[in-house]
Coordinates of C-alpha atoms and ligand atoms in Angstrom, one line a residue:
M12 CA 4.8 3.1 -5.6
L13 CA 3.4 2.1 -9.0
G14 CA 3.5 -1.5 -7.8
A15 CA 1.2 -0.5 -4.9
I16 CA -1.1 1.4 -7.2
C17 CA -1.3 -1.6 -9.7
G18 CA -2.1 -3.9 -6.7
D19 CA -4.9 -1.6 -5.6
V20 CA -6.4 -1.3 -9.1
I21 CA -6.3 -5.0 -9.8
G22 CA -7.7 -5.8 -6.4
S23 CA -10.5 -3.2 -6.7
V24 CA -13.1 -5.6 -7.9
Y25 CA -12.1 -8.4 -5.5
E26 CA -12.6 -6.6 -2.2
G27 CA -16.4 -7.0 -2.5
H28 CA -16.2 -10.4 -4.3
N29 CA -13.3 -12.4 -2.8
V30 CA -11.9 -15.1 -5.2
K31 CA -9.9 -17.3 -2.9
S32 CA -7.9 -18.5 -5.9
K33 CA -4.9 -17.3 -7.9
Q34 CA -6.8 -17.8 -11.2
F35 CA -8.8 -14.7 -12.0
P36 CA -8.8 -11.9 -14.7
L37 CA -6.5 -9.1 -13.8
F38 CA -8.8 -6.5 -15.4
S39 CA -12.5 -6.2 -15.9
K40 CA -15.0 -3.4 -16.8
K41 CA -15.4 -2.5 -13.2
T42 CA -11.7 -2.3 -12.4
R43 CA -10.8 1.1 -11.0
F44 CA -8.4 2.9 -8.7
T45 CA -9.6 3.2 -5.1
D46 CA -8.7 5.1 -1.9
D47 CA -5.3 3.3 -1.6
T48 CA -4.2 4.9 -4.9
V49 CA -5.5 8.3 -4.1
L50 CA -3.6 8.5 -0.8
T51 CA -0.4 6.9 -2.2
V52 CA -0.3 9.7 -4.7
A53 CA -1.0 12.2 -1.9
V54 CA 2.0 10.9 0.1
A55 CA 4.2 11.0 -3.0
D56 CA 3.1 14.6 -3.7
A57 CA 3.8 15.6 -0.2
I58 CA 7.3 14.1 -0.3
I59 CA 8.4 15.6 -3.6
N60 CA 6.8 19.0 -3.1
K61 CA 7.6 19.2 0.6
K62 CA 4.0 19.6 1.7
Y63 CA 2.4 18.8 5.0
F64 CA 1.2 15.1 5.0
G65 CA -2.1 15.9 6.9
A66 CA -3.2 18.8 4.7
T67 CA -2.2 17.0 1.5
I68 CA -3.9 13.7 2.4
H69 CA -7.0 15.7 3.5
R70 CA -7.1 17.6 0.2
Y71 CA -6.7 14.5 -2.0
S72 CA -9.3 12.5 -0.1
N73 CA -11.8 15.3 -0.5
Q74 CA -11.1 15.5 -4.3
Y75 CA -12.0 11.8 -4.6
P76 CA -14.6 11.2 -1.8
K77 CA -16.1 8.2 -3.6
A78 CA -12.9 6.3 -3.9
G79 CA -13.9 3.8 -1.2
F80 CA -12.8 5.4 2.1
G81 CA -13.9 3.8 5.3
G82 CA -16.5 5.3 7.7
K83 CA -14.3 6.8 10.3
F84 CA -11.8 8.1 7.8
R85 CA -14.8 9.8 6.1
D86 CA -15.5 11.7 9.3
W87 CA -11.8 12.8 9.3
M88 CA -12.1 13.9 5.7
K89 CA -15.2 16.0 6.4
S90 CA -13.7 17.7 9.5
K91 CA -12.3 21.2 8.9
H92 CA -9.7 20.5 11.6
P93 CA -9.0 16.8 11.3
K94 CA -7.4 15.0 14.2
P95 CA -6.0 11.5 14.6
Y96 CA -8.7 9.2 15.7
G97 CA -6.8 6.2 17.2
S98 CA -7.3 4.0 14.2
Y99 CA -5.5 0.6 14.2
G100 CA -6.6 0.0 10.6
N101 CA -4.5 -0.6 7.5
G102 CA -5.3 2.8 6.1
S103 CA -1.8 4.2 6.7
A104 CA 0.1 1.1 5.6
M105 CA -1.8 1.2 2.2
R106 CA -0.6 4.7 1.5
V107 CA 3.0 4.4 2.7
S108 CA 4.9 2.9 -0.2
P109 CA 6.6 6.2 -1.4
V110 CA 8.2 6.5 2.0
G111 CA 10.3 3.4 1.4
Y112 CA 12.1 5.4 -1.3
A113 CA 12.4 8.7 0.4
F114 CA 15.4 8.1 2.6
D115 CA 18.7 6.2 2.8
T116 CA 18.5 4.9 6.3
I117 CA 16.0 2.7 8.2
P118 CA 15.6 5.1 11.1
A119 CA 14.7 7.9 8.7
V120 CA 12.2 5.7 6.9
M121 CA 10.7 4.7 10.2
R122 CA 10.3 8.3 11.3
L123 CA 8.7 9.3 8.1
A124 CA 6.3 6.3 8.1
E125 CA 5.2 7.3 11.6
K126 CA 4.6 10.9 10.4
T127 CA 2.4 9.8 7.5
S128 CA 0.5 7.5 9.7
S129 CA -0.1 9.5 12.8
I130 CA -2.1 12.3 11.2
S131 CA -5.0 10.0 11.2
H132 CA -3.9 6.4 12.2
N133 CA -2.1 7.2 15.4
H134 CA -2.7 3.8 17.1
P135 CA 0.6 1.9 17.6
D136 CA -0.6 -1.0 15.5
A137 CA -1.3 1.2 12.5
I138 CA 2.0 3.1 12.9
Q139 CA 3.8 -0.3 13.1
G140 CA 2.0 -1.6 10.0
A141 CA 3.0 1.5 8.0
Q142 CA 6.6 1.2 9.2
A143 CA 6.7 -2.5 8.4
I144 CA 5.6 -2.0 4.8
A145 CA 7.9 1.0 4.3
V146 CA 10.9 -0.8 5.8
S147 CA 10.2 -3.9 3.7
I148 CA 10.2 -1.7 0.6
F149 CA 13.4 -0.1 1.8
L150 CA 15.2 -3.4 2.3
A151 CA 13.9 -4.9 -1.0
R152 CA 15.0 -1.9 -3.0
N153 CA 18.4 -2.2 -1.4
G154 CA 18.9 -5.7 -2.6
K155 CA 18.1 -7.6 0.6
S156 CA 17.1 -11.3 0.1
K157 CA 13.7 -12.6 1.1
P158 CA 15.1 -14.5 4.1
E159 CA 16.8 -11.2 5.2
I160 CA 13.6 -9.2 4.8
K161 CA 11.6 -11.9 6.6
S162 CA 13.9 -12.1 9.6
Y163 CA 14.3 -8.3 9.9
I164 CA 10.5 -7.8 9.9
E165 CA 9.9 -10.6 12.3
T166 CA 12.5 -9.4 14.8
E167 CA 11.6 -5.7 14.6
F168 CA 7.8 -5.9 14.3
G169 CA 7.0 -9.2 16.0
Y170 CA 4.9 -10.4 13.0
D171 CA 4.5 -14.2 12.5
L172 CA 5.6 -14.7 8.9
N173 CA 6.0 -18.4 9.1
R174 CA 2.4 -19.2 8.0
T175 CA 1.8 -20.3 4.4
I176 CA -0.7 -18.6 2.0
D177 CA -2.5 -21.9 1.6
S178 CA -3.1 -22.1 5.3
I179 CA -4.1 -18.5 5.6
R180 CA -6.5 -18.7 2.7
Q181 CA -8.6 -21.5 4.4
T182 CA -9.7 -19.4 7.3
Y183 CA -8.9 -15.7 6.4
K184 CA -11.8 -13.3 6.7
F185 CA -12.3 -9.6 6.0
D186 CA -10.0 -7.8 8.4
V187 CA -9.0 -4.1 7.9
S188 CA -6.8 -4.0 11.0
A189 CA -3.1 -3.4 10.3
K190 CA -2.2 -6.4 12.5
G191 CA -4.6 -8.6 10.6
S192 CA -3.6 -7.7 7.1
V193 CA -0.1 -6.3 6.9
P194 CA 1.7 -9.6 7.9
E195 CA -0.5 -11.4 5.3
A196 CA 0.5 -8.9 2.6
I197 CA 4.2 -9.5 3.5
I198 CA 3.8 -13.3 3.4
A199 CA 2.2 -13.0 -0.1
F200 CA 5.3 -11.2 -1.2
L201 CA 7.6 -13.7 0.4
E202 CA 5.9 -16.6 -1.3
S203 CA 5.6 -15.0 -4.8
T204 CA 7.7 -15.8 -7.8
D205 CA 7.3 -12.5 -9.7
Y206 CA 5.3 -9.3 -9.5
E207 CA 2.1 -10.6 -11.2
D208 CA 2.3 -13.8 -9.0
A209 CA 2.6 -11.6 -5.9
I210 CA -0.6 -9.7 -6.8
R211 CA -2.4 -12.9 -7.5
T212 CA -1.2 -14.5 -4.3
A213 CA -2.2 -11.4 -2.2
I214 CA -5.7 -11.4 -3.7
S215 CA -6.2 -15.1 -3.4
I216 CA -6.4 -15.0 0.4
G217 CA -9.6 -12.9 0.2
G218 CA -10.4 -10.1 2.7
D219 CA -9.6 -6.5 2.0
S220 CA -8.1 -7.5 -1.4
D221 CA -7.3 -4.1 -2.9
T222 CA -5.4 -3.0 0.2
I223 CA -3.6 -6.4 0.7
A224 CA -2.6 -6.3 -3.0
C225 CA -1.5 -2.7 -2.7
M226 CA 0.8 -3.3 0.3
C227 CA 2.2 -6.5 -1.3
G228 CA 2.6 -4.8 -4.7
G229 CA 4.7 -2.0 -3.2
I230 CA 7.2 -4.4 -1.7
S231 CA 7.1 -6.7 -4.8
E232 CA 7.9 -3.8 -7.2
A233 CA 10.9 -2.8 -5.0
Y234 CA 12.1 -6.4 -4.9
Y235 CA 11.5 -7.6 -8.5
K236 CA 12.4 -4.2 -9.9
T237 CA 9.9 -4.6 -12.7
I238 CA 6.2 -4.7 -13.3
P239 CA 4.9 -6.2 -16.6
A240 CA 4.4 -3.4 -19.1
D241 CA 0.9 -4.5 -20.0
I242 CA -0.2 -4.2 -16.4
V243 CA 1.4 -0.7 -16.1
D244 CA -0.2 0.5 -19.4
K245 CA -3.6 -0.7 -18.4
V246 CA -3.4 0.8 -14.9
K247 CA -2.1 4.1 -16.2
Q248 CA -5.1 4.3 -18.5
L249 CA -7.4 4.2 -15.5
L250 CA -5.6 7.0 -13.6
P251 CA -6.4 10.8 -13.8
P252 CA -3.8 12.9 -15.5
N253 CA -2.8 14.8 -12.3
F254 CA -1.9 11.4 -10.7
L255 CA 0.3 10.5 -13.7
I256 CA 2.2 13.8 -13.4
I257 CA 3.0 13.1 -9.7
I258 CA 3.9 9.5 -10.4
D259 CA 6.3 10.5 -13.2
E260 CA 7.8 13.2 -11.0
F261 CA 8.2 10.8 -8.1
Y262 CA 10.1 8.3 -10.3
Q263 CA 12.4 11.0 -11.7
K264 CA 13.2 12.7 -8.5
V265 CA 13.0 10.0 -5.8
V266 CA 13.1 6.4 -7.2
K267 CA 15.6 7.1 -9.9
Ligands
MG437 MG1 -9.4 0.6 -1.2

């Protein structure tokens, strides 16, 4: 999950200013955590402390209302009795990484991913996007190879993962739909050589950079098993103490 958070933080300044290149500074003065991080921590908190996903995500989002939440999600946040609103966006795939560690079987991971998604993002595309990221993480952390992960995701989710990042980069535009950003995040992981390269690759296509890097980063951490220490240190300095407590607890109790 820290891999997802680092991706969000590094991508934070590139969502509004796409780079379309793998050469860019990882951190700048404006680098910050965004909504992806807030809700990833919320999902982790709900898992380790056995809380309701809907109530926990609602509470966290209202504690950090300026983290970059989208318009319709803001309405959901403000509602006293929030209901799923048919979103097919990537908002549930960006927060799902802890789910990939929570269970030891694919069906259990699939069910939990659906649960975390359907409290707000109950459109089949959004649920599928969250499940695809969670299952990719599950397969990666269980030692599956990239060809194995690619073929499983293609077969089960119907995503076209045969495109190259170079070809995507040429025409890719801002697209917050799950269908239009989850497969691209997975391709960035498949093409990468290590964690940092995965984040650079994900951001280089442009679009919703923090979220694409977040989704790609969650899988890449599970696969490469390590995130460079200087990246983790920098990112942790930008997180509130209550997030760090949940993150530490999640690694102790769930990731191990
Ligand atoms: Mg964001």
